[in-house]
């Protein structure tokens, strides 16, 4: 693994999940990160991603440096050829190249603006780091994807599933704010790589990008979709067609105990933070069906597996160099 | 020690002080914290608490992760059953449970609002972490107490006292802002557990919570109270009766060289930060009677002794489990 | 080296540069910083200084604690004798003394206000730390100097120079904001200690402090100054005579490919962050003549060499003590 900016960077999902679950046992001391530095750069707030990735790095023996872009440092310019007379003091070209000298891996979080679909889909921040950094880049949630979350989700399902081909439902839920599609996008993408009966349910107008959902059935009747579900991933997102808009706050979509009854005693998932009683009702979150905490716990091992892979690739590349 | 959220969590104060003074010698390398993570969460600013606790954790071999709640992460909801449609994105139930997966000990600072006595005394933030975290919780100053400071104070007195039963005076002083009662509360509480002739002096209307001060004499004439004092702890606090109000800024209560003369050449203490020439005059702070820097230095060893105790308890609990 | 607050703290520049280049090879594991703590305090934003110094400390085995003054902690009062009834909660006297108990080295960044020359030249923040701290102090860029940057610059020139006495030009460039003179001051100072043919070029009204530039020729015709240059250090600064003012934004001074042609195929330097197409044109920054990334990379080894020296001095002082 050279970078981990999108799910397609994973060559063998099942093996990576197995490796993460091995790391979760915490038996062996890993020294592969010793003397290596992980730099984490946040353009947006973070709790789980920040702490689980920092912890993952340290578990591998890495030094970790965390920086809030904007408040700790300088505002960045991403436009090529810009005459930099605005409030942006540093160009990504320099920032990425400089960080590459201090860090062995650079991890970046940059949310979308949800105003301009084309701009968000260009993934300017993430792709600029990938372009201008000379070290591997890890996506800590970008404009359109959250692959570390999706890997933790796959690990959690792998731990909990009771049949070879479980029914997994991704269900939209109401939220007071317009949210990115990054989490549902990456979840929809990774589940397509697992053996599962996968269905997405959301109100009309909320269909995700069809280039990501491909042939996954999208059902606009939530009750119908939930039938016999073994896993329900509840999550809000803003409209893709009516880009970045909040079209509905319909609380009939809130995932309640009543909805749970429609399922096959499903495990209920969410990436967190979750708006209680908007997205998922207290009665579900506080029940044994909720696995959101276990899911968040698996973030550490997802990050650890990814960082380990990247470090191993570096060692391999160096060995090859040595033999040349 | 399972948690350290209030002074009553200490079972044997004298032994803990002795242990802290042993740690201060810094002779033995401690490995008890190796592979363990301390998570520190700040809802308010901090200098001493932040750095001394981080240092204490590292001295024990721990990894330390520091986060500013609010700016680094999400706004937290503490109300049970809330329909989360406000600006608070995450409920304490999830936040505490998730942090418990990344951290072996969670330390939290959360000041009072000083608007609603009942609400502050409920210690919502600290108690919510205690309720919903599955790992030990340490109080880095809460609405009504600052037990790490009080322990450092007890250590400092233990180092400096020249008689078995010194006279210790807690003296109110003026301040431009209304401040919490947490520091004087915890000081009053810990001194009652030491062998001391203890007196509190403050203007009328500034008596601390009588459930904390109990039988400690409260004298409204500062000059009388200071007579023969071996230690004077100077500190401002807002009114408890007229809850959270600043009733006076009377500079006659500023601790000056003249006041010092009334004492038995007393050692002068303060938790810092101290408003010079409001709370304590330059001439006192810059004299040999001031022990505020030594006191701040002892914060490291207070925190180290507490964290060590908690880690030892964990090891013990695990051993018991192993034998069962 | 007891402190590193100004360039005159270096006793043997050539040897320090050699040592830094030795450290850059990264062959030997250094344990001199083990159990020692570096405290970094930022009153202003930072990317390179923050990360390279943190990395340097960790490469030496140190624990590193980073704090944003103001947002993480309390506002500081620097005035002697102040009656502290404003919004400044803590006096530098206490802050520096307390930090000295938690840290073995204190590093501070504090930019000038550029409003009052006398006040800025007093270097109140840096000098107050030097005065009241009981441990060594390192300058992470102060009101009038940036000695860690200058050392990295000297290292870079040492790596790249092709003749014993290269021609080095410090050239002013336009910028949308009024910037400090700290970087050009320290560069002008350190180059005077190297074997070089050194020239400064800037528009009239932009001459640097003559006490720093001394006998270095200042030429107001940029094209003339650039002739045969082996190194060009491009940098904006505000007026020293018309203190802190932006007198010109004349883009004829922007360092372009055309300007480069006037030189002896010069290496182009800048401390970063650099305003592209204002200070230096894309065509130059993206050419092989630009060494700004290498320069930024050398920040780590400059900081590492300085911290190592300071730690060695401490060991030496302790040994002397032991023998007394």
PDB file of C-alpha atoms in Angstrom, chain B residues 49-204:
ATOM      1  CA  UNK B  49      -2.425  21.312  35.065  1.00  0.00           C
ATOM      2  CA  UNK B  50      -1.919  20.638  31.366  1.00  0.00           C
ATOM      3  CA  UNK B  51       1.852  20.471  31.434  1.00  0.00           C
ATOM      4  CA  UNK B  52       2.390  18.884  34.854  1.00  0.00           C
ATOM      5  CA  UNK B  53      -0.110  16.093  34.200  1.00  0.00           C
ATOM      6  CA  UNK B  54       1.251  15.462  30.703  1.00  0.00           C
ATOM      7  CA  UNK B  55       4.733  15.327  32.200  1.00  0.00           C
ATOM      8  CA  UNK B  56       3.604  13.052  35.030  1.00  0.00           C
ATOM      9  CA  UNK B  57       2.101  10.621  32.544  1.00  0.00           C
ATOM     10  CA  UNK B  58       5.261  10.568  30.445  1.00  0.00           C
ATOM     11  CA  UNK B  59       7.452  10.109  33.524  1.00  0.00           C
ATOM     12  CA  UNK B  60       5.451   6.928  34.149  1.00  0.00           C
ATOM     13  CA  UNK B  61       6.079   5.801  30.568  1.00  0.00           C
ATOM     14  CA  UNK B  62       2.548   6.588  29.337  1.00  0.00           C
ATOM     15  CA  UNK B  63       1.563   7.952  25.951  1.00  0.00           C
ATOM     16  CA  UNK B  64      -0.348  11.189  26.418  1.00  0.00           C
ATOM     17  CA  UNK B  65      -3.018  12.566  24.065  1.00  0.00           C
ATOM     18  CA  UNK B  66      -4.253  16.114  24.734  1.00  0.00           C
ATOM     19  CA  UNK B  67      -7.443  17.556  23.255  1.00  0.00           C
ATOM     20  CA  UNK B  68      -9.216  20.898  23.583  1.00  0.00           C
ATOM     21  CA  UNK B  69     -12.909  20.035  23.760  1.00  0.00           C
ATOM     22  CA  UNK B  70     -14.908  22.333  21.533  1.00  0.00           C
ATOM     23  CA  UNK B  71     -12.150  23.619  19.276  1.00  0.00           C
ATOM     24  CA  UNK B  72     -10.357  20.370  18.365  1.00  0.00           C
ATOM     25  CA  UNK B  73     -13.471  18.234  18.532  1.00  0.00           C
ATOM     26  CA  UNK B  74     -17.302  18.359  18.749  1.00  0.00           C
ATOM     27  CA  UNK B  75     -19.567  20.215  21.182  1.00  0.00           C
ATOM     28  CA  UNK B  76     -20.959  17.757  23.735  1.00  0.00           C
ATOM     29  CA  UNK B  77     -24.540  17.218  24.888  1.00  0.00           C
ATOM     30  CA  UNK B  78     -24.871  16.169  28.551  1.00  0.00           C
ATOM     31  CA  UNK B  79     -28.637  16.015  28.955  1.00  0.00           C
ATOM     32  CA  UNK B  80     -30.262  12.611  29.134  1.00  0.00           C
ATOM     33  CA  UNK B  81     -32.975  12.044  26.562  1.00  0.00           C
ATOM     34  CA  UNK B  82     -32.181  15.210  24.596  1.00  0.00           C
ATOM     35  CA  UNK B  83     -33.403  15.396  21.021  1.00  0.00           C
ATOM     36  CA  UNK B  84     -30.099  16.505  19.577  1.00  0.00           C
ATOM     37  CA  UNK B  85     -31.121  19.158  17.063  1.00  0.00           C
ATOM     38  CA  UNK B  86     -28.944  21.960  18.498  1.00  0.00           C
ATOM     39  CA  UNK B  87     -25.270  22.756  17.836  1.00  0.00           C
ATOM     40  CA  UNK B  88     -24.139  19.911  20.078  1.00  0.00           C
ATOM     41  CA  UNK B  89     -23.056  17.128  17.777  1.00  0.00           C
ATOM     42  CA  UNK B  90     -22.096  14.395  20.234  1.00  0.00           C
ATOM     43  CA  UNK B  91     -23.576  13.019  23.449  1.00  0.00           C
ATOM     44  CA  UNK B  92     -21.340  12.422  26.462  1.00  0.00           C
ATOM     45  CA  UNK B  93     -22.546   8.803  26.492  1.00  0.00           C
ATOM     46  CA  UNK B  94     -20.738   8.104  23.228  1.00  0.00           C
ATOM     47  CA  UNK B  95     -17.819  10.463  23.841  1.00  0.00           C
ATOM     48  CA  UNK B  96     -16.937   8.887  27.192  1.00  0.00           C
ATOM     49  CA  UNK B  97     -17.400   5.335  25.960  1.00  0.00           C
ATOM     50  CA  UNK B  98     -15.303   5.980  22.852  1.00  0.00           C
ATOM     51  CA  UNK B  99     -12.504   7.725  24.771  1.00  0.00           C
ATOM     52  CA  UNK B 100     -12.471   4.702  27.092  1.00  0.00           C
ATOM     53  CA  UNK B 101     -11.432   2.585  24.127  1.00  0.00           C
ATOM     54  CA  UNK B 102      -8.520   4.813  23.189  1.00  0.00           C
ATOM     55  CA  UNK B 103      -7.348   5.748  26.697  1.00  0.00           C
ATOM     56  CA  UNK B 104      -6.481   3.822  29.855  1.00  0.00           C
ATOM     57  CA  UNK B 105      -7.143   6.887  31.997  1.00  0.00           C
ATOM     58  CA  UNK B 106      -9.278   9.917  31.072  1.00  0.00           C
ATOM     59  CA  UNK B 107      -8.507  13.273  32.691  1.00  0.00           C
ATOM     60  CA  UNK B 108     -10.993  16.136  32.385  1.00  0.00           C
ATOM     61  CA  UNK B 109     -11.047  19.863  33.154  1.00  0.00           C
ATOM     62  CA  UNK B 110     -14.444  21.560  33.268  1.00  0.00           C
ATOM     63  CA  UNK B 111     -15.024  24.816  35.144  1.00  0.00           C
ATOM     64  CA  UNK B 112     -18.396  25.933  36.561  1.00  0.00           C
ATOM     65  CA  UNK B 113     -20.631  28.529  34.905  1.00  0.00           C
ATOM     66  CA  UNK B 114     -21.113  30.207  38.319  1.00  0.00           C
ATOM     67  CA  UNK B 115     -24.698  30.978  37.355  1.00  0.00           C
ATOM     68  CA  UNK B 116     -26.676  28.101  38.833  1.00  0.00           C
ATOM     69  CA  UNK B 117     -25.424  26.608  42.112  1.00  0.00           C
ATOM     70  CA  UNK B 118     -27.408  23.422  41.792  1.00  0.00           C
ATOM     71  CA  UNK B 119     -26.196  22.807  38.254  1.00  0.00           C
ATOM     72  CA  UNK B 120     -22.557  23.436  39.171  1.00  0.00           C
ATOM     73  CA  UNK B 121     -22.811  21.221  42.252  1.00  0.00           C
ATOM     74  CA  UNK B 122     -24.198  18.433  40.090  1.00  0.00           C
ATOM     75  CA  UNK B 123     -20.724  18.327  38.452  1.00  0.00           C
ATOM     76  CA  UNK B 124     -22.403  17.279  35.229  1.00  0.00           C
ATOM     77  CA  UNK B 125     -19.298  17.041  33.043  1.00  0.00           C
ATOM     78  CA  UNK B 126     -17.075  15.195  35.518  1.00  0.00           C
ATOM     79  CA  UNK B 127     -19.820  12.911  36.771  1.00  0.00           C
ATOM     80  CA  UNK B 128     -20.981  12.123  33.260  1.00  0.00           C
ATOM     81  CA  UNK B 129     -17.487  10.996  32.375  1.00  0.00           C
ATOM     82  CA  UNK B 130     -17.385   8.934  35.562  1.00  0.00           C
ATOM     83  CA  UNK B 131     -20.761   7.441  34.711  1.00  0.00           C
ATOM     84  CA  UNK B 132     -20.193   6.650  31.064  1.00  0.00           C
ATOM     85  CA  UNK B 133     -16.435   5.988  30.883  1.00  0.00           C
ATOM     86  CA  UNK B 134     -15.263   2.432  31.437  1.00  0.00           C
ATOM     87  CA  UNK B 135     -11.781   3.539  32.529  1.00  0.00           C
ATOM     88  CA  UNK B 136     -10.627   5.598  35.541  1.00  0.00           C
ATOM     89  CA  UNK B 137     -11.357   9.333  35.492  1.00  0.00           C
ATOM     90  CA  UNK B 138      -9.096  12.058  36.899  1.00  0.00           C
ATOM     91  CA  UNK B 139     -10.319  15.531  37.846  1.00  0.00           C
ATOM     92  CA  UNK B 140      -8.168  18.296  36.335  1.00  0.00           C
ATOM     93  CA  UNK B 141     -10.358  20.899  38.142  1.00  0.00           C
ATOM     94  CA  UNK B 142     -14.095  20.625  38.086  1.00  0.00           C
ATOM     95  CA  UNK B 143     -16.953  22.927  39.023  1.00  0.00           C
ATOM     96  CA  UNK B 144     -16.422  22.531  42.761  1.00  0.00           C
ATOM     97  CA  UNK B 145     -13.034  20.917  43.334  1.00  0.00           C
ATOM     98  CA  UNK B 146      -9.389  20.759  42.300  1.00  0.00           C
ATOM     99  CA  UNK B 147      -8.030  17.682  44.078  1.00  0.00           C
ATOM    100  CA  UNK B 148      -4.720  17.482  42.147  1.00  0.00           C
ATOM    101  CA  UNK B 149      -3.945  21.023  43.272  1.00  0.00           C
ATOM    102  CA  UNK B 150      -4.873  20.198  46.858  1.00  0.00           C
ATOM    103  CA  UNK B 151      -2.592  17.176  46.839  1.00  0.00           C
ATOM    104  CA  UNK B 152       0.290  19.329  45.565  1.00  0.00           C
ATOM    105  CA  UNK B 153      -0.525  21.789  48.358  1.00  0.00           C
ATOM    106  CA  UNK B 154      -0.375  19.045  50.970  1.00  0.00           C
ATOM    107  CA  UNK B 155       2.946  17.852  49.539  1.00  0.00           C
ATOM    108  CA  UNK B 156       4.343  21.381  49.701  1.00  0.00           C
ATOM    109  CA  UNK B 157       3.242  21.879  53.317  1.00  0.00           C
ATOM    110  CA  UNK B 158       4.688  18.503  54.217  1.00  0.00           C
ATOM    111  CA  UNK B 159       8.045  19.556  52.732  1.00  0.00           C
ATOM    112  CA  UNK B 160       8.117  22.934  54.455  1.00  0.00           C
ATOM    113  CA  UNK B 161       6.492  22.635  57.841  1.00  0.00           C
ATOM    114  CA  UNK B 162       8.739  23.149  60.863  1.00  0.00           C
ATOM    115  CA  UNK B 163       6.339  21.961  63.522  1.00  0.00           C
ATOM    116  CA  UNK B 164       3.997  19.015  63.815  1.00  0.00           C
ATOM    117  CA  UNK B 165       0.873  21.140  63.931  1.00  0.00           C
ATOM    118  CA  UNK B 166       1.449  24.336  61.954  1.00  0.00           C
ATOM    119  CA  UNK B 167      -1.083  27.154  61.839  1.00  0.00           C
ATOM    120  CA  UNK B 168      -2.510  27.336  58.309  1.00  0.00           C
ATOM    121  CA  UNK B 169      -4.671  30.226  57.133  1.00  0.00           C
ATOM    122  CA  UNK B 170      -6.749  30.278  53.945  1.00  0.00           C
ATOM    123  CA  UNK B 171      -7.230  33.946  53.148  1.00  0.00           C
ATOM    124  CA  UNK B 172      -9.585  35.457  50.554  1.00  0.00           C
ATOM    125  CA  UNK B 173      -8.135  38.194  48.328  1.00  0.00           C
ATOM    126  CA  UNK B 174      -9.648  40.591  45.775  1.00  0.00           C
ATOM    127  CA  UNK B 175      -9.735  39.828  42.026  1.00  0.00           C
ATOM    128  CA  UNK B 176     -11.203  41.611  38.973  1.00  0.00           C
ATOM    129  CA  UNK B 177     -13.311  38.586  37.997  1.00  0.00           C
ATOM    130  CA  UNK B 178     -15.714  36.206  39.731  1.00  0.00           C
ATOM    131  CA  UNK B 179     -13.775  32.973  40.243  1.00  0.00           C
ATOM    132  CA  UNK B 180     -14.833  29.392  41.095  1.00  0.00           C
ATOM    133  CA  UNK B 181     -14.612  28.015  44.642  1.00  0.00           C
ATOM    134  CA  UNK B 182     -12.943  24.809  43.482  1.00  0.00           C
ATOM    135  CA  UNK B 183      -9.420  25.566  44.711  1.00  0.00           C
ATOM    136  CA  UNK B 184     -10.369  26.881  48.182  1.00  0.00           C
ATOM    137  CA  UNK B 185     -12.896  24.035  48.553  1.00  0.00           C
ATOM    138  CA  UNK B 186     -10.295  21.361  47.917  1.00  0.00           C
ATOM    139  CA  UNK B 187      -7.682  23.132  50.027  1.00  0.00           C
ATOM    140  CA  UNK B 188     -10.127  23.427  52.943  1.00  0.00           C
ATOM    141  CA  UNK B 189     -10.973  19.775  52.570  1.00  0.00           C
ATOM    142  CA  UNK B 190      -7.438  18.404  52.439  1.00  0.00           C
ATOM    143  CA  UNK B 191      -6.150  20.520  55.325  1.00  0.00           C
ATOM    144  CA  UNK B 192      -8.877  19.062  57.523  1.00  0.00           C
ATOM    145  CA  UNK B 193      -7.161  15.739  56.936  1.00  0.00           C
ATOM    146  CA  UNK B 194      -3.776  17.019  58.098  1.00  0.00           C
ATOM    147  CA  UNK B 195      -2.625  17.783  61.610  1.00  0.00           C
ATOM    148  CA  UNK B 196      -2.972  21.560  61.535  1.00  0.00           C
ATOM    149  CA  UNK B 197      -4.450  24.545  63.308  1.00  0.00           C
ATOM    150  CA  UNK B 198      -6.621  25.637  60.366  1.00  0.00           C
ATOM    151  CA  UNK B 199      -8.468  28.933  59.979  1.00  0.00           C
ATOM    152  CA  UNK B 200     -10.292  30.531  57.047  1.00  0.00           C
ATOM    153  CA  UNK B 201     -10.597  34.277  56.678  1.00  0.00           C
ATOM    154  CA  UNK B 202     -12.799  36.117  54.196  1.00  0.00           C
ATOM    155  CA  UNK B 203     -15.103  39.149  54.044  1.00  0.00           C
ATOM    156  CA  UNK B 204     -18.708  38.631  55.101  1.00  0.00           C
TER     157      UNK B 204
END
